[in-house]
mmCIF file with all atom_site columns, C-alpha atoms in Angstrom:
data_model
loop_
_atom_site.group_PDB
_atom_site.id
_atom_site.type_symbol
_atom_site.label_atom_id
_atom_site.label_alt_id
_atom_site.label_comp_id
_atom_site.label_asym_id
_atom_site.label_entity_id
_atom_site.label_seq_id
_atom_site.pdbx_PDB_ins_code
_atom_site.Cartn_x
_atom_site.Cartn_y
_atom_site.Cartn_z
_atom_site.occupancy
_atom_site.B_iso_or_equiv
_atom_site.pdbx_formal_charge
_atom_site.auth_seq_id
_atom_site.auth_comp_id
_atom_site.auth_asym_id
_atom_site.auth_atom_id
_atom_site.pdbx_PDB_model_num
ATOM 1   C CA . MET A 1 1   ? 146.717 18.567 103.203 1.00 47.00 ? 160 MET A CA 1
ATOM 2   C CA . SER A 1 2   ? 149.557 20.849 102.237 1.00 60.00 ? 161 SER A CA 1
ATOM 3   C CA . GLU A 1 3   ? 149.872 24.398 103.470 1.00 67.00 ? 162 GLU A CA 1
ATOM 4   C CA . ASP A 1 4   ? 149.870 27.192 100.905 1.00 71.00 ? 163 ASP A CA 1
ATOM 5   C CA . ASN A 1 5   ? 149.804 30.699 102.381 1.00 76.00 ? 164 ASN A CA 1
ATOM 6   C CA . LEU A 1 6   ? 148.858 33.411 99.900  1.00 72.00 ? 165 LEU A CA 1
ATOM 7   C CA . PHE A 1 7   ? 149.457 37.150 99.955  1.00 77.00 ? 166 PHE A CA 1
ATOM 8   C CA . ASN A 1 8   ? 148.172 40.292 98.233  1.00 83.00 ? 167 ASN A CA 1
ATOM 9   C CA . GLU A 1 9   ? 146.771 39.635 94.739  1.00 89.00 ? 168 GLU A CA 1
ATOM 10  C CA . ASP A 1 10  ? 147.020 35.842 95.084  1.00 88.00 ? 169 ASP A CA 1
ATOM 11  C CA . ALA A 1 11  ? 145.125 35.983 98.390  1.00 87.00 ? 170 ALA A CA 1
ATOM 12  C CA . ARG A 1 12  ? 142.430 38.263 96.924  1.00 89.00 ? 171 ARG A CA 1
ATOM 13  C CA . ALA A 1 13  ? 142.076 35.947 93.917  1.00 91.00 ? 172 ALA A CA 1
ATOM 14  C CA . LYS A 1 14  ? 141.659 32.889 96.171  1.00 90.00 ? 173 LYS A CA 1
ATOM 15  C CA . ILE A 1 15  ? 139.059 34.686 98.298  1.00 92.00 ? 174 ILE A CA 1
ATOM 16  C CA . LYS A 1 16  ? 137.170 35.691 95.138  1.00 94.00 ? 175 LYS A CA 1
ATOM 17  C CA . GLU A 1 17  ? 137.338 32.147 93.726  1.00 93.00 ? 176 GLU A CA 1
ATOM 18  C CA . LEU A 1 18  ? 135.993 30.516 96.886  1.00 93.00 ? 177 LEU A CA 1
ATOM 19  C CA . VAL A 1 19  ? 133.337 33.169 97.612  1.00 95.00 ? 178 VAL A CA 1
ATOM 20  C CA . GLU A 1 20  ? 131.967 33.001 94.073  1.00 94.00 ? 179 GLU A CA 1
ATOM 21  C CA . ASN A 1 21  ? 131.878 29.203 94.221  1.00 93.00 ? 180 ASN A CA 1
ATOM 22  C CA . ILE A 1 22  ? 130.186 29.059 97.638  1.00 95.00 ? 181 ILE A CA 1
ATOM 23  C CA . ASP A 1 23  ? 127.961 32.219 97.557  1.00 90.00 ? 182 ASP A CA 1
ATOM 24  C CA . PHE A 1 24  ? 126.261 32.040 100.963 1.00 96.00 ? 183 PHE A CA 1
ATOM 25  C CA . ALA A 1 25  ? 128.138 33.062 104.082 1.00 98.00 ? 184 ALA A CA 1
ATOM 26  C CA . MET A 1 26  ? 127.314 32.971 107.729 1.00 98.00 ? 185 MET A CA 1
ATOM 27  C CA . MET A 1 27  ? 127.923 36.591 108.754 1.00 98.00 ? 186 MET A CA 1
ATOM 28  C CA . GLU A 1 28  ? 129.037 36.895 112.363 1.00 98.00 ? 187 GLU A CA 1
ATOM 29  C CA . THR A 1 29  ? 128.811 40.252 114.122 1.00 98.00 ? 188 THR A CA 1
ATOM 30  C CA . HIS A 1 30  ? 128.918 41.363 117.761 1.00 96.00 ? 189 HIS A CA 1
ATOM 31  C CA . LEU A 1 31  ? 132.222 39.498 118.013 1.00 96.00 ? 190 LEU A CA 1
ATOM 32  C CA . GLY A 1 32  ? 133.224 40.782 121.435 1.00 92.00 ? 191 GLY A CA 1
ATOM 33  C CA . ALA A 1 33  ? 130.074 39.468 123.098 1.00 92.00 ? 192 ALA A CA 1
ATOM 34  C CA . LYS A 1 34  ? 129.712 36.154 124.847 1.00 92.00 ? 193 LYS A CA 1
ATOM 35  C CA . GLN A 1 35  ? 126.926 35.380 122.393 1.00 94.00 ? 194 GLN A CA 1
ATOM 36  C CA . THR A 1 36  ? 127.711 36.586 118.888 1.00 96.00 ? 195 THR A CA 1
ATOM 37  C CA . HIS A 1 37  ? 125.091 37.268 116.219 1.00 97.00 ? 196 HIS A CA 1
ATOM 38  C CA . ILE A 1 38  ? 125.170 35.043 113.125 1.00 97.00 ? 197 ILE A CA 1
ATOM 39  C CA . VAL A 1 39  ? 122.944 35.336 110.051 1.00 98.00 ? 198 VAL A CA 1
ATOM 40  C CA . PRO A 1 40  ? 123.118 33.726 106.580 1.00 98.00 ? 199 PRO A CA 1
ATOM 41  C CA . MET A 1 41  ? 123.830 36.207 103.786 1.00 98.00 ? 200 MET A CA 1
ATOM 42  C CA . SER A 1 42  ? 124.089 35.891 100.014 1.00 97.00 ? 201 SER A CA 1
ATOM 43  C CA . THR A 1 43  ? 127.246 37.433 98.604  1.00 98.00 ? 202 THR A CA 1
ATOM 44  C CA . LYS A 1 44  ? 126.709 40.015 95.880  1.00 98.00 ? 203 LYS A CA 1
ATOM 45  C CA . ASP A 1 45  ? 130.289 40.508 94.728  1.00 97.00 ? 204 ASP A CA 1
ATOM 46  C CA . VAL A 1 46  ? 133.979 40.445 95.485  1.00 96.00 ? 205 VAL A CA 1
ATOM 47  C CA . ASP A 1 47  ? 135.346 43.625 93.922  1.00 95.00 ? 206 ASP A CA 1
ATOM 48  C CA . ASP A 1 48  ? 138.794 44.255 92.448  1.00 89.00 ? 207 ASP A CA 1
ATOM 49  C CA . ASP A 1 49  ? 140.095 45.467 95.830  1.00 90.00 ? 208 ASP A CA 1
ATOM 50  C CA . GLY A 1 50  ? 139.004 42.180 97.447  1.00 93.00 ? 209 GLY A CA 1
ATOM 51  C CA . SER A 1 51  ? 136.087 43.707 99.375  1.00 97.00 ? 210 SER A CA 1
ATOM 52  C CA . ILE A 1 52  ? 133.049 41.443 99.778  1.00 98.00 ? 211 ILE A CA 1
ATOM 53  C CA . TRP A 1 53  ? 129.580 42.972 99.254  1.00 98.00 ? 212 TRP A CA 1
ATOM 54  C CA . PHE A 1 54  ? 126.129 42.145 100.620 1.00 98.00 ? 213 PHE A CA 1
ATOM 55  C CA . LEU A 1 55  ? 122.730 43.844 100.720 1.00 98.00 ? 214 LEU A CA 1
ATOM 56  C CA . SER A 1 56  ? 120.999 44.291 104.051 1.00 98.00 ? 215 SER A CA 1
ATOM 57  C CA . ASN A 1 57  ? 118.144 46.013 105.852 1.00 98.00 ? 216 ASN A CA 1
ATOM 58  C CA . LYS A 1 58  ? 119.232 49.176 107.656 1.00 97.00 ? 217 LYS A CA 1
ATOM 59  C CA . ASN A 1 59  ? 117.189 48.130 110.722 1.00 97.00 ? 218 ASN A CA 1
ATOM 60  C CA . SER A 1 60  ? 118.600 44.598 110.917 1.00 98.00 ? 219 SER A CA 1
ATOM 61  C CA . GLU A 1 61  ? 120.317 43.364 114.028 1.00 97.00 ? 220 GLU A CA 1
ATOM 62  C CA . HIS A 1 62  ? 123.598 42.816 112.173 1.00 97.00 ? 221 HIS A CA 1
ATOM 63  C CA . ASN A 1 63  ? 123.552 46.359 110.754 1.00 98.00 ? 222 ASN A CA 1
ATOM 64  C CA . ASN A 1 64  ? 123.050 47.657 114.300 1.00 97.00 ? 223 ASN A CA 1
ATOM 65  C CA . TYR A 1 65  ? 125.997 45.598 115.532 1.00 98.00 ? 224 TYR A CA 1
ATOM 66  C CA . ILE A 1 66  ? 128.185 46.806 112.637 1.00 98.00 ? 225 ILE A CA 1
ATOM 67  C CA . ARG A 1 67  ? 127.374 50.416 113.561 1.00 97.00 ? 226 ARG A CA 1
ATOM 68  C CA . ASP A 1 68  ? 128.600 49.682 117.107 1.00 97.00 ? 227 ASP A CA 1
ATOM 69  C CA . ASP A 1 69  ? 131.645 47.590 116.140 1.00 97.00 ? 228 ASP A CA 1
ATOM 70  C CA . ASP A 1 70  ? 132.834 47.132 112.567 1.00 98.00 ? 229 ASP A CA 1
ATOM 71  C CA . SER A 1 71  ? 134.655 43.839 113.255 1.00 98.00 ? 230 SER A CA 1
ATOM 72  C CA . ILE A 1 72  ? 133.063 41.000 111.330 1.00 98.00 ? 231 ILE A CA 1
ATOM 73  C CA . GLN A 1 73  ? 133.665 37.370 110.474 1.00 98.00 ? 232 GLN A CA 1
ATOM 74  C CA . LEU A 1 74  ? 132.357 35.546 107.410 1.00 98.00 ? 233 LEU A CA 1
ATOM 75  C CA . ILE A 1 75  ? 132.184 31.759 107.317 1.00 97.00 ? 234 ILE A CA 1
ATOM 76  C CA . TYR A 1 76  ? 131.805 30.089 103.915 1.00 97.00 ? 235 TYR A CA 1
ATOM 77  C CA . ALA A 1 77  ? 131.332 26.323 103.604 1.00 95.00 ? 236 ALA A CA 1
ATOM 78  C CA . LYS A 1 78  ? 130.634 23.990 100.713 1.00 92.00 ? 237 LYS A CA 1
ATOM 79  C CA . PRO A 1 79  ? 131.091 20.552 102.293 1.00 88.00 ? 238 PRO A CA 1
ATOM 80  C CA . GLY A 1 80  ? 130.168 18.676 99.098  1.00 82.00 ? 239 GLY A CA 1
ATOM 81  C CA . ASP A 1 81  ? 133.228 20.153 97.390  1.00 83.00 ? 240 ASP A CA 1
ATOM 82  C CA . MET A 1 82  ? 135.299 20.236 100.591 1.00 84.00 ? 241 MET A CA 1
ATOM 83  C CA . GLU A 1 83  ? 135.795 24.020 100.272 1.00 90.00 ? 242 GLU A CA 1
ATOM 84  C CA . PHE A 1 84  ? 135.830 26.246 103.331 1.00 92.00 ? 243 PHE A CA 1
ATOM 85  C CA . LEU A 1 85  ? 136.789 29.867 103.992 1.00 94.00 ? 244 LEU A CA 1
ATOM 86  C CA . ILE A 1 86  ? 136.834 32.050 107.087 1.00 96.00 ? 245 ILE A CA 1
ATOM 87  C CA . VAL A 1 87  ? 137.297 35.796 106.614 1.00 97.00 ? 246 VAL A CA 1
ATOM 88  C CA . PHE A 1 88  ? 137.881 38.320 109.381 1.00 97.00 ? 247 PHE A CA 1
ATOM 89  C CA . GLY A 1 89  ? 137.589 41.964 108.440 1.00 97.00 ? 248 GLY A CA 1
ATOM 90  C CA . LYS A 1 90  ? 136.030 45.362 108.908 1.00 98.00 ? 249 LYS A CA 1
ATOM 91  C CA . ALA A 1 91  ? 132.520 46.144 107.702 1.00 98.00 ? 250 ALA A CA 1
ATOM 92  C CA . SER A 1 92  ? 130.927 49.395 106.664 1.00 98.00 ? 251 SER A CA 1
ATOM 93  C CA . ILE A 1 93  ? 127.343 50.223 105.805 1.00 98.00 ? 252 ILE A CA 1
ATOM 94  C CA . ILE A 1 94  ? 126.929 51.967 102.464 1.00 98.00 ? 253 ILE A CA 1
ATOM 95  C CA . THR A 1 95  ? 123.794 53.839 101.393 1.00 98.00 ? 254 THR A CA 1
ATOM 96  C CA . GLU A 1 96  ? 124.936 55.583 98.200  1.00 98.00 ? 255 GLU A CA 1
ATOM 97  C CA . ARG A 1 97  ? 122.464 54.999 95.389  1.00 97.00 ? 256 ARG A CA 1
ATOM 98  C CA . PRO A 1 98  ? 125.027 53.974 92.696  1.00 98.00 ? 257 PRO A CA 1
ATOM 99  C CA . VAL A 1 99  ? 126.277 51.175 94.967  1.00 98.00 ? 258 VAL A CA 1
ATOM 100 C CA . LEU A 1 100 ? 122.745 49.997 95.759  1.00 98.00 ? 259 LEU A CA 1
ATOM 101 C CA . GLU A 1 101 ? 121.839 50.030 92.061  1.00 98.00 ? 260 GLU A CA 1
ATOM 102 C CA . LYS A 1 102 ? 124.977 48.075 91.200  1.00 98.00 ? 261 LYS A CA 1
ATOM 103 C CA . TYR A 1 103 ? 124.218 45.225 93.601  1.00 98.00 ? 262 TYR A CA 1
ATOM 104 C CA . TYR A 1 104 ? 120.422 45.155 93.583  1.00 98.00 ? 263 TYR A CA 1
ATOM 105 C CA . GLY A 1 105 ? 118.813 42.376 91.550  1.00 96.00 ? 264 GLY A CA 1
ATOM 106 C CA . LYS A 1 106 ? 115.288 41.164 90.862  1.00 95.00 ? 265 LYS A CA 1
ATOM 107 C CA . THR A 1 107 ? 115.641 38.394 93.442  1.00 95.00 ? 266 THR A CA 1
ATOM 108 C CA . ASP A 1 108 ? 116.158 41.061 96.120  1.00 97.00 ? 267 ASP A CA 1
ATOM 109 C CA . ASP A 1 109 ? 112.487 42.029 95.704  1.00 97.00 ? 268 ASP A CA 1
ATOM 110 C CA . THR A 1 110 ? 111.808 39.197 98.165  1.00 95.00 ? 269 THR A CA 1
ATOM 111 C CA . TRP A 1 111 ? 113.267 41.333 100.963 1.00 95.00 ? 270 TRP A CA 1
ATOM 112 C CA . PHE A 1 112 ? 113.007 44.898 99.683  1.00 97.00 ? 271 PHE A CA 1
ATOM 113 C CA . ASP A 1 113 ? 110.540 47.116 97.833  1.00 97.00 ? 272 ASP A CA 1
ATOM 114 C CA . GLY A 1 114 ? 112.944 47.793 94.983  1.00 97.00 ? 273 GLY A CA 1
ATOM 115 C CA . VAL A 1 115 ? 116.163 49.767 94.882  1.00 97.00 ? 274 VAL A CA 1
ATOM 116 C CA . ASP A 1 116 ? 114.271 52.814 96.228  1.00 97.00 ? 275 ASP A CA 1
ATOM 117 C CA . ASP A 1 117 ? 113.376 51.020 99.474  1.00 98.00 ? 276 ASP A CA 1
ATOM 118 C CA . PRO A 1 118 ? 114.506 53.386 102.268 1.00 98.00 ? 277 PRO A CA 1
ATOM 119 C CA . ASN A 1 119 ? 115.640 50.376 104.313 1.00 98.00 ? 278 ASN A CA 1
ATOM 120 C CA . LEU A 1 120 ? 118.061 49.104 101.655 1.00 98.00 ? 279 LEU A CA 1
ATOM 121 C CA . THR A 1 121 ? 121.771 49.261 102.510 1.00 98.00 ? 280 THR A CA 1
ATOM 122 C CA . ALA A 1 122 ? 124.910 47.559 101.277 1.00 98.00 ? 281 ALA A CA 1
ATOM 123 C CA . ILE A 1 123 ? 127.517 46.042 103.561 1.00 98.00 ? 282 ILE A CA 1
ATOM 124 C CA . LYS A 1 124 ? 131.129 46.210 102.419 1.00 98.00 ? 283 LYS A CA 1
ATOM 125 C CA . VAL A 1 125 ? 133.535 43.837 104.158 1.00 98.00 ? 284 VAL A CA 1
ATOM 126 C CA . ARG A 1 126 ? 137.227 44.633 103.818 1.00 97.00 ? 285 ARG A CA 1
ATOM 127 C CA . PRO A 1 127 ? 139.105 41.382 104.587 1.00 96.00 ? 286 PRO A CA 1
ATOM 128 C CA . GLU A 1 128 ? 142.030 41.688 106.968 1.00 95.00 ? 287 GLU A CA 1
ATOM 129 C CA . ASP A 1 129 ? 142.766 38.033 107.551 1.00 94.00 ? 288 ASP A CA 1
ATOM 130 C CA . ALA A 1 130 ? 141.434 34.776 106.137 1.00 93.00 ? 289 ALA A CA 1
ATOM 131 C CA . HIS A 1 131 ? 142.052 31.050 106.175 1.00 92.00 ? 290 HIS A CA 1
ATOM 132 C CA . TYR A 1 132 ? 140.952 28.477 103.605 1.00 89.00 ? 291 TYR A CA 1
ATOM 133 C CA . TRP A 1 133 ? 140.705 24.728 103.127 1.00 89.00 ? 292 TRP A CA 1
ATOM 134 C CA . ASP A 1 134 ? 140.288 23.546 99.542  1.00 85.00 ? 293 ASP A CA 1
ATOM 135 C CA . SER A 1 135 ? 140.523 19.919 98.474  1.00 76.00 ? 294 SER A CA 1
ATOM 136 C CA . LYS A 1 136 ? 139.755 20.596 94.777  1.00 63.00 ? 295 LYS A CA 1
ATOM 137 C CA . ASN A 1 137 ? 138.729 16.919 94.626  1.00 51.00 ? 296 ASN A CA 1
ATOM 138 C CA . GLY A 1 138 ? 135.286 16.977 96.188  1.00 45.00 ? 297 GLY A CA 1
ATOM 139 C CA . LYS A 1 139 ? 134.074 14.840 99.043  1.00 42.00 ? 298 LYS A CA 1
ATOM 140 C CA . LEU A 1 140 ? 134.026 11.424 97.313  1.00 40.00 ? 299 LEU A CA 1
ATOM 141 C CA . VAL A 1 141 ? 137.590 11.617 95.967  1.00 38.00 ? 300 VAL A CA 1
ATOM 142 C CA . SER A 1 142 ? 138.812 13.000 99.309  1.00 39.00 ? 301 SER A CA 1
ATOM 143 C CA . LEU A 1 143 ? 137.195 10.104 101.164 1.00 39.00 ? 302 LEU A CA 1
ATOM 144 C CA . LEU A 1 144 ? 138.747 7.602  98.735  1.00 39.00 ? 303 LEU A CA 1
ATOM 145 C CA . LYS A 1 145 ? 142.174 9.184  99.186  1.00 36.00 ? 304 LYS A CA 1
ATOM 146 C CA . MET A 1 146 ? 141.775 9.002  102.977 1.00 39.00 ? 305 MET A CA 1
ATOM 147 C CA . GLY A 1 147 ? 140.938 5.311  102.636 1.00 39.00 ? 306 GLY A CA 1
ATOM 148 C CA . VAL A 1 148 ? 143.936 4.648  100.387 1.00 34.00 ? 307 VAL A CA 1
ATOM 149 C CA . GLY A 1 149 ? 146.160 6.497  102.831 1.00 35.00 ? 308 GLY A CA 1
ATOM 150 C CA . ALA A 1 150 ? 144.805 4.499  105.757 1.00 41.00 ? 309 ALA A CA 1
ATOM 151 C CA . ILE A 1 151 ? 145.370 1.186  103.942 1.00 50.00 ? 310 ILE A CA 1
ATOM 152 C CA . THR A 1 152 ? 148.770 1.909  102.403 1.00 41.00 ? 311 THR A CA 1
ATOM 153 C CA . GLY A 1 153 ? 150.159 4.219  105.050 1.00 49.00 ? 312 GLY A CA 1
ATOM 154 C CA . GLU A 1 154 ? 151.188 6.613  102.280 1.00 52.00 ? 313 GLU A CA 1
ATOM 155 C CA . GLU A 1 155 ? 150.417 10.294 102.611 1.00 51.00 ? 314 GLU A CA 1
ATOM 156 C CA . GLN A 1 156 ? 147.802 11.388 100.081 1.00 40.00 ? 315 GLN A CA 1
ATOM 157 C CA . ASP A 1 157 ? 147.441 14.819 98.457  1.00 44.00 ? 316 ASP A CA 1
ATOM 158 C CA . MET A 1 158 ? 144.266 15.997 100.148 1.00 42.00 ? 317 MET A CA 1
ATOM 159 C CA . GLY A 1 159 ? 144.373 19.545 98.821  1.00 59.00 ? 318 GLY A CA 1
ATOM 160 C CA . LYS A 1 160 ? 145.554 22.784 100.319 1.00 69.00 ? 319 LYS A CA 1
ATOM 161 C CA . HIS A 1 161 ? 144.909 25.084 103.226 1.00 68.00 ? 320 HIS A CA 1
ATOM 162 C CA . GLY A 1 162 ? 146.532 28.261 104.319 1.00 76.00 ? 321 GLY A CA 1
ATOM 163 C CA . ASN A 1 163 ? 146.362 31.810 105.487 1.00 73.00 ? 322 ASN A CA 1
ATOM 164 C CA . LEU A 1 164 ? 145.232 34.516 103.112 1.00 74.00 ? 323 LEU A CA 1
ATOM 165 C CA . ASN A 1 165 ? 146.675 37.961 103.701 1.00 80.00 ? 324 ASN A CA 1
ATOM 166 C CA . PRO A 1 166 ? 144.982 40.324 101.277 1.00 74.00 ? 325 PRO A CA 1
#
């Protein structure tokens, strides 16, 4: 796997590409504790500035942790496509109606009583550092390439990984 570190716009574009392809993240808060708090979250958007958006309940444990410490880690994984992304950043809780209206969808009715639900908040994550692994071949081709490499002793192109500095 070759290393390809990306910066600024290229890094933001790679984050957007992977997040949109994977969708669900494991959101880790309470990072300074011996036992962190991790919850699955569906990504709503990656905006033009590279910020990642989620909807959340204002009384949730992760919202409470974000209010205490805005450090956050997002872990995205799509093993079938051999795509992985870890994002470290700063989170903020947003309650402005235009933002909530922008990101609220019909499927969110499962967790909220509409966009007017007083418990509805958005979480904005501003990435500060990220790392990705992306085979672009999927699991089957990657496994075949590993096998060919093991048999022939020749190094195979297994994809790319690198740091993302947005």
